[in-house]
Amino acid sequence: MLRTLLSPRMLGLHLLVIGVLVSFILLGRWQLGVFEESGKPHASVDPAPVAVETLSRVGAQIEGPAVGRQVTASGSYDAARQLLVADRRPDVAAPGGNVSRGEGYWVLTPLVLPDDTMVPVVRGWVPKADDPAIAVPAGQVTVSGRLRAPEGTDSVQRRAGGVPAGQVQTVSTAELINLWRGEKVRNGFVVAPTPGLTPVKVAPPVTGGTLTWRNLAYAANWWIFAGFAVFMWFHFVRDAVRSSSASKSSEVALEG
């Protein structure tokens, strides 16, 4: 039997099957990777900037496609109501709260628009609360940045005992309405860089991926082909062994 399995013909078959198996398994894994990648969010077309008033309203939710959009706003900053968002890194996507304890602060300043509504603006990041760079620009300004949905007050692990006066832990529209009493606060916030402050990184709009089930089917097909190759190899080997055994039995019978 061993001589049959190691004959030149069978060795060629073994190598061929191994090559086919490796190829089919890798092809199936590639198609599975394409399927998995198709479901991930990806950057969408970045539209031209629009006035913040068209996307952020008082008392209305921000629609999903608006998140990350480029917006512009003109007005004047209300320095008296400026806040620092504690325990933050210069990246909107970075976690806040206790996991970033002592990392720094976002500088959050309300911009008063011509219609007397307010839009919260994250003007940048500072490493310390007493950084002189947090000084508020005076007079009329025009800012350009990206719109973000409001953060939930439970979106971070909050400090025990809270934060000092003049600081918050999230950019929550509901919380800002309570802090800026009597003001009409637009939903969400704008991340817009101010000279002198470290810019806060913010990503452009993303859209959810669409799973391409066809690629999953392709992956399954390649692995089925691999299984069929093993099935055929087994039958070829079995037939070769049987044929060899039968030949040897015939020779023994003739000799007898």
mmCIF file of C-alpha atoms in Angstrom:
data_model
loop_
_atom_site.group_PDB
_atom_site.id
_atom_site.type_symbol
_atom_site.label_atom_id
_atom_site.label_comp_id
_atom_site.label_asym_id
_atom_site.label_seq_id
_atom_site.Cartn_x
_atom_site.Cartn_y
_atom_site.Cartn_z
ATOM 1 C CA MET A 1 0.000 0.000 0.000
ATOM 2 C CA LEU A 2 2.755 2.438 0.959
ATOM 3 C CA ARG A 3 4.550 1.771 -2.330
ATOM 4 C CA THR A 4 1.355 2.587 -4.188
ATOM 5 C CA LEU A 5 0.789 5.818 -2.235
ATOM 6 C CA LEU A 6 4.366 6.949 -2.884
ATOM 7 C CA SER A 7 4.510 6.035 -6.550
ATOM 8 C CA PRO A 8 5.420 8.912 -8.910
ATOM 9 C CA ARG A 9 1.881 9.058 -10.265
ATOM 10 C CA MET A 10 0.325 9.265 -6.793
ATOM 11 C CA LEU A 11 2.897 11.774 -5.548
ATOM 12 C CA GLY A 12 1.931 14.004 -8.442
ATOM 13 C CA LEU A 13 -1.723 13.645 -7.460
ATOM 14 C CA HIS A 14 -0.937 14.490 -3.815
ATOM 15 C CA LEU A 15 0.945 17.644 -4.793
ATOM 16 C CA LEU A 16 -1.797 18.684 -7.195
ATOM 17 C CA VAL A 17 -4.483 18.288 -4.529
ATOM 18 C CA ILE A 18 -2.422 20.207 -1.968
ATOM 19 C CA GLY A 19 -1.989 23.062 -4.472
ATOM 20 C CA VAL A 20 -5.702 23.061 -5.264
ATOM 21 C CA LEU A 21 -6.648 23.038 -1.571
ATOM 22 C CA VAL A 22 -4.340 25.934 -0.690
ATOM 23 C CA SER A 23 -5.578 27.965 -3.676
ATOM 24 C CA PHE A 24 -9.270 27.341 -3.023
ATOM 25 C CA ILE A 25 -8.977 28.048 0.712
ATOM 26 C CA LEU A 26 -7.145 31.320 0.053
ATOM 27 C CA LEU A 27 -9.647 32.333 -2.618
ATOM 28 C CA GLY A 28 -12.495 31.637 -0.191
ATOM 29 C CA ARG A 29 -10.771 33.660 2.526
ATOM 30 C CA TRP A 30 -10.302 36.541 0.084
ATOM 31 C CA GLN A 31 -13.990 36.557 -0.824
ATOM 32 C CA LEU A 32 -14.912 36.411 2.869
ATOM 33 C CA GLY A 33 -12.668 39.428 3.478
ATOM 34 C CA VAL A 34 -14.433 41.339 0.699
ATOM 35 C CA PHE A 35 -17.775 40.452 2.292
ATOM 36 C CA GLU A 36 -16.654 41.639 5.750
ATOM 37 C CA GLU A 37 -15.175 44.867 4.358
ATOM 38 C CA SER A 38 -18.400 45.691 2.512
ATOM 39 C CA GLY A 39 -20.276 45.998 5.804
ATOM 40 C CA LYS A 40 -17.936 48.588 7.333
ATOM 41 C CA PRO A 41 -18.786 52.302 7.302
ATOM 42 C CA HIS A 42 -16.888 54.260 4.680
ATOM 43 C CA ALA A 43 -16.352 57.897 3.828
ATOM 44 C CA SER A 44 -19.032 59.392 1.654
ATOM 45 C CA VAL A 45 -18.831 62.280 -0.760
ATOM 46 C CA ASP A 46 -17.953 65.412 1.218
ATOM 47 C CA PRO A 47 -20.500 68.044 0.136
ATOM 48 C CA ALA A 48 -19.701 71.751 -0.055
ATOM 49 C CA PRO A 49 -20.166 73.781 3.155
ATOM 50 C CA VAL A 50 -23.656 75.035 4.005
ATOM 51 C CA ALA A 51 -24.954 77.451 6.630
ATOM 52 C CA VAL A 52 -25.260 75.741 10.001
ATOM 53 C CA GLU A 53 -28.852 76.974 10.271
ATOM 54 C CA THR A 54 -29.898 74.588 7.483
ATOM 55 C CA LEU A 55 -28.792 71.485 9.398
ATOM 56 C CA SER A 56 -28.962 72.371 13.087
ATOM 57 C CA ARG A 57 -32.232 73.688 14.513
ATOM 58 C CA VAL A 58 -33.642 74.497 17.922
ATOM 59 C CA GLY A 59 -35.490 71.516 19.384
ATOM 60 C CA ALA A 60 -35.022 69.298 16.321
ATOM 61 C CA GLN A 61 -32.854 66.223 15.931
ATOM 62 C CA ILE A 62 -29.863 66.279 13.600
ATOM 63 C CA GLU A 63 -30.410 63.904 10.705
ATOM 64 C CA GLY A 64 -27.805 61.177 10.262
ATOM 65 C CA PRO A 65 -26.460 62.395 6.882
ATOM 66 C CA ALA A 66 -25.810 65.824 8.430
ATOM 67 C CA VAL A 67 -23.275 64.479 10.935
ATOM 68 C CA GLY A 68 -19.781 65.440 9.810
ATOM 69 C CA ARG A 69 -21.013 67.879 7.164
ATOM 70 C CA GLN A 70 -19.036 71.047 6.535
ATOM 71 C CA VAL A 71 -20.888 74.095 7.836
ATOM 72 C CA THR A 72 -20.294 77.820 8.199
ATOM 73 C CA ALA A 73 -21.656 80.228 10.777
ATOM 74 C CA SER A 74 -21.357 83.957 11.372
ATOM 75 C CA GLY A 75 -22.001 85.801 14.611
ATOM 76 C CA SER A 76 -20.264 86.742 17.843
ATOM 77 C CA TYR A 77 -18.991 84.554 20.654
ATOM 78 C CA ASP A 78 -20.539 84.839 24.110
ATOM 79 C CA ALA A 79 -17.394 84.804 26.248
ATOM 80 C CA ALA A 80 -19.335 84.812 29.523
ATOM 81 C CA ARG A 81 -20.859 81.410 28.746
ATOM 82 C CA GLN A 82 -17.691 79.653 27.556
ATOM 83 C CA LEU A 83 -17.127 76.175 29.019
ATOM 84 C CA LEU A 84 -14.319 73.633 29.065
ATOM 85 C CA VAL A 85 -15.110 70.005 28.255
ATOM 86 C CA ALA A 86 -12.905 68.099 30.680
ATOM 87 C CA ASP A 87 -10.919 64.915 30.104
ATOM 88 C CA ARG A 88 -10.676 65.132 26.335
ATOM 89 C CA ARG A 89 -8.074 64.508 23.667
ATOM 90 C CA PRO A 90 -7.766 66.561 20.463
ATOM 91 C CA ASP A 91 -9.867 64.060 18.527
ATOM 92 C CA VAL A 92 -13.664 63.808 18.470
ATOM 93 C CA ALA A 93 -13.446 60.042 18.052
ATOM 94 C CA ALA A 94 -11.213 59.563 21.117
ATOM 95 C CA PRO A 95 -12.963 58.403 24.307
ATOM 96 C CA GLY A 96 -13.647 60.966 27.007
ATOM 97 C CA GLY A 97 -14.346 60.747 30.709
ATOM 98 C CA ASN A 98 -12.181 58.872 33.189
ATOM 99 C CA VAL A 99 -10.314 56.945 30.479
ATOM 100 C CA SER A 100 -8.888 60.311 29.351
ATOM 101 C CA ARG A 101 -8.575 61.809 32.836
ATOM 102 C CA GLY A 102 -6.143 64.705 32.789
ATOM 103 C CA GLU A 103 -5.575 64.566 29.013
ATOM 104 C CA GLY A 104 -6.847 68.109 28.403
ATOM 105 C CA TYR A 105 -9.908 70.143 27.513
ATOM 106 C CA TRP A 106 -12.060 71.088 24.573
ATOM 107 C CA VAL A 107 -12.839 74.792 24.489
ATOM 108 C CA LEU A 108 -16.608 75.111 24.020
ATOM 109 C CA THR A 109 -17.966 78.577 23.231
ATOM 110 C CA PRO A 110 -21.505 79.514 22.163
ATOM 111 C CA LEU A 111 -21.688 81.483 18.921
ATOM 112 C CA VAL A 112 -24.648 83.857 18.859
ATOM 113 C CA LEU A 113 -26.165 83.961 15.371
ATOM 114 C CA PRO A 114 -28.033 86.940 13.836
ATOM 115 C CA ASP A 115 -31.390 85.381 14.818
ATOM 116 C CA ASP A 116 -30.253 85.310 18.495
ATOM 117 C CA THR A 117 -29.967 81.517 18.559
ATOM 118 C CA MET A 118 -26.792 79.875 19.833
ATOM 119 C CA VAL A 119 -24.702 77.156 18.250
ATOM 120 C CA PRO A 120 -22.100 75.487 20.486
ATOM 121 C CA VAL A 121 -18.634 75.602 18.907
ATOM 122 C CA VAL A 122 -15.670 73.465 19.942
ATOM 123 C CA ARG A 123 -12.929 75.926 19.042
ATOM 124 C CA GLY A 124 -9.993 73.663 19.845
ATOM 125 C CA TRP A 125 -8.090 71.820 22.562
ATOM 126 C CA VAL A 126 -5.821 72.945 25.398
ATOM 127 C CA PRO A 127 -3.741 70.839 27.797
ATOM 128 C CA LYS A 128 -4.577 72.937 30.868
ATOM 129 C CA ALA A 129 -7.675 74.745 32.072
ATOM 130 C CA ASP A 130 -5.783 78.009 32.631
ATOM 131 C CA ASP A 131 -4.172 78.061 29.196
ATOM 132 C CA PRO A 132 -4.263 81.683 27.940
ATOM 133 C CA ALA A 133 -5.158 80.438 24.459
ATOM 134 C CA ILE A 134 -8.768 79.954 25.590
ATOM 135 C CA ALA A 135 -9.349 83.721 25.328
ATOM 136 C CA VAL A 136 -12.459 84.373 23.249
ATOM 137 C CA PRO A 137 -12.165 86.355 19.985
ATOM 138 C CA ALA A 138 -14.128 89.605 20.162
ATOM 139 C CA GLY A 139 -16.493 91.044 17.573
ATOM 140 C CA GLN A 140 -18.079 89.412 14.558
ATOM 141 C CA VAL A 141 -16.527 86.167 13.357
ATOM 142 C CA THR A 142 -17.202 83.620 10.643
ATOM 143 C CA VAL A 143 -16.288 80.037 11.414
ATOM 144 C CA SER A 144 -16.021 76.954 9.234
ATOM 145 C CA GLY A 145 -16.074 73.463 10.620
ATOM 146 C CA ARG A 146 -17.968 70.195 10.820
ATOM 147 C CA LEU A 147 -21.297 69.545 12.478
ATOM 148 C CA ARG A 148 -21.570 66.861 15.141
ATOM 149 C CA ALA A 149 -24.578 65.344 16.867
ATOM 150 C CA PRO A 150 -24.899 66.108 20.592
ATOM 151 C CA GLU A 151 -23.252 63.706 23.003
ATOM 152 C CA GLY A 152 -25.323 61.857 25.561
ATOM 153 C CA THR A 153 -24.679 62.747 29.173
ATOM 154 C CA ASP A 154 -24.096 59.042 29.808
ATOM 155 C CA SER A 155 -21.678 58.614 26.878
ATOM 156 C CA VAL A 156 -18.601 58.842 29.131
ATOM 157 C CA GLN A 157 -17.619 57.471 32.523
ATOM 158 C CA ARG A 158 -18.077 60.579 34.605
ATOM 159 C CA ARG A 159 -15.858 61.783 37.414
ATOM 160 C CA ALA A 160 -17.024 60.999 40.928
ATOM 161 C CA GLY A 161 -18.071 64.308 42.416
ATOM 162 C CA GLY A 162 -18.346 66.029 39.042
ATOM 163 C CA VAL A 163 -16.101 68.720 37.586
ATOM 164 C CA PRO A 164 -15.328 72.291 38.681
ATOM 165 C CA ALA A 165 -17.599 75.181 37.801
ATOM 166 C CA GLY A 166 -17.212 76.274 34.215
ATOM 167 C CA GLN A 167 -16.555 72.733 33.039
ATOM 168 C CA VAL A 168 -18.685 69.939 31.630
ATOM 169 C CA GLN A 169 -17.913 66.357 30.663
ATOM 170 C CA THR A 170 -19.970 66.069 27.487
ATOM 171 C CA VAL A 171 -21.268 68.368 24.761
ATOM 172 C CA SER A 172 -24.905 67.588 25.471
ATOM 173 C CA THR A 173 -27.516 69.951 24.058
ATOM 174 C CA ALA A 174 -29.904 69.070 26.896
ATOM 175 C CA GLU A 175 -27.279 69.964 29.491
ATOM 176 C CA LEU A 176 -26.285 73.169 27.700
ATOM 177 C CA ILE A 177 -29.894 74.341 27.611
ATOM 178 C CA ASN A 178 -29.921 74.086 31.420
ATOM 179 C CA LEU A 179 -26.577 75.858 31.759
ATOM 180 C CA TRP A 180 -27.352 78.601 29.244
ATOM 181 C CA ARG A 181 -30.804 79.333 30.623
ATOM 182 C CA GLY A 182 -33.069 81.578 28.611
ATOM 183 C CA GLU A 183 -31.128 81.008 25.375
ATOM 184 C CA LYS A 184 -32.268 79.213 22.235
ATOM 185 C CA VAL A 185 -29.616 76.568 21.695
ATOM 186 C CA ARG A 186 -29.359 74.798 18.366
ATOM 187 C CA ASN A 187 -28.938 71.050 18.481
ATOM 188 C CA GLY A 188 -25.486 69.491 18.165
ATOM 189 C CA PHE A 189 -22.211 71.358 17.978
ATOM 190 C CA VAL A 190 -19.672 72.556 15.439
ATOM 191 C CA VAL A 191 -15.990 71.659 15.563
ATOM 192 C CA ALA A 192 -14.245 74.700 14.084
ATOM 193 C CA PRO A 193 -10.546 75.500 14.619
ATOM 194 C CA THR A 194 -9.498 78.818 16.154
ATOM 195 C CA PRO A 195 -5.950 80.154 15.687
ATOM 196 C CA GLY A 196 -3.863 79.596 18.795
ATOM 197 C CA LEU A 197 -5.720 76.458 19.870
ATOM 198 C CA THR A 198 -4.819 72.898 18.962
ATOM 199 C CA PRO A 199 -7.385 71.778 16.351
ATOM 200 C CA VAL A 200 -9.700 68.963 17.355
ATOM 201 C CA LYS A 201 -9.660 66.231 14.741
ATOM 202 C CA VAL A 202 -13.061 65.452 13.257
ATOM 203 C CA ALA A 203 -13.869 63.030 10.462
ATOM 204 C CA PRO A 204 -15.928 63.783 7.340
ATOM 205 C CA PRO A 205 -19.342 62.147 6.867
ATOM 206 C CA VAL A 206 -19.500 58.364 6.685
ATOM 207 C CA THR A 207 -22.149 56.061 5.341
ATOM 208 C CA GLY A 208 -22.950 52.581 6.512
ATOM 209 C CA GLY A 209 -21.644 49.748 4.401
ATOM 210 C CA THR A 210 -23.884 47.339 2.511
ATOM 211 C CA LEU A 211 -23.060 43.679 2.945
ATOM 212 C CA THR A 212 -22.400 41.988 -0.408
ATOM 213 C CA TRP A 213 -23.869 38.564 0.214
ATOM 214 C CA ARG A 214 -22.714 37.482 -3.231
ATOM 215 C CA ASN A 215 -19.105 37.502 -1.984
ATOM 216 C CA LEU A 216 -20.085 35.303 0.970
ATOM 217 C CA ALA A 217 -21.617 32.855 -1.514
ATOM 218 C CA TYR A 218 -18.403 32.939 -3.570
ATOM 219 C CA ALA A 219 -16.399 32.136 -0.443
ATOM 220 C CA ALA A 220 -18.650 29.175 0.323
ATOM 221 C CA ASN A 221 -18.319 27.967 -3.276
ATOM 222 C CA TRP A 222 -14.510 27.970 -3.119
ATOM 223 C CA TRP A 223 -14.545 25.988 0.123
ATOM 224 C CA ILE A 224 -17.065 23.534 -1.306
ATOM 225 C CA PHE A 225 -14.743 23.060 -4.291
ATOM 226 C CA ALA A 226 -11.900 22.397 -1.831
ATOM 227 C CA GLY A 227 -14.017 19.755 -0.097
ATOM 228 C CA PHE A 228 -14.858 18.192 -3.470
ATOM 229 C CA ALA A 229 -11.148 18.059 -4.340
ATOM 230 C CA VAL A 230 -10.486 16.109 -1.122
ATOM 231 C CA PHE A 231 -13.410 13.811 -1.932
ATOM 232 C CA MET A 232 -12.023 13.064 -5.407
ATOM 233 C CA TRP A 233 -8.504 12.585 -4.043
ATOM 234 C CA PHE A 234 -9.810 10.041 -1.554
ATOM 235 C CA HIS A 235 -11.565 8.079 -4.284
ATOM 236 C CA PHE A 236 -8.517 8.092 -6.586
ATOM 237 C CA VAL A 237 -6.301 6.879 -3.742
ATOM 238 C CA ARG A 238 -8.794 4.231 -2.670
ATOM 239 C CA ASP A 239 -9.159 2.910 -6.223
ATOM 240 C CA ALA A 240 -5.389 2.858 -6.707
ATOM 241 C CA VAL A 241 -4.887 0.912 -3.479
ATOM 242 C CA ARG A 242 -7.643 -1.537 -4.384
ATOM 243 C CA SER A 243 -6.235 -2.033 -7.871
ATOM 244 C CA SER A 244 -2.771 -2.653 -6.475
ATOM 245 C CA SER A 245 -4.112 -5.131 -3.905
ATOM 246 C CA ALA A 246 -6.096 -6.935 -6.589
ATOM 247 C CA SER A 247 -3.009 -7.230 -8.812
ATOM 248 C CA LYS A 248 -0.956 -8.663 -5.994
ATOM 249 C CA SER A 249 -3.688 -11.185 -5.173
ATOM 250 C CA SER A 250 -3.799 -12.302 -8.812
ATOM 251 C CA GLU A 251 -0.021 -12.751 -8.871
ATOM 252 C CA VAL A 252 -0.113 -14.824 -5.690
ATOM 253 C CA ALA A 253 -2.894 -16.984 -7.113
ATOM 254 C CA LEU A 254 -0.959 -17.594 -10.337
ATOM 255 C CA GLU A 255 2.165 -18.513 -8.442
ATOM 256 C CA GLY A 256 0.161 -20.915 -6.284
#
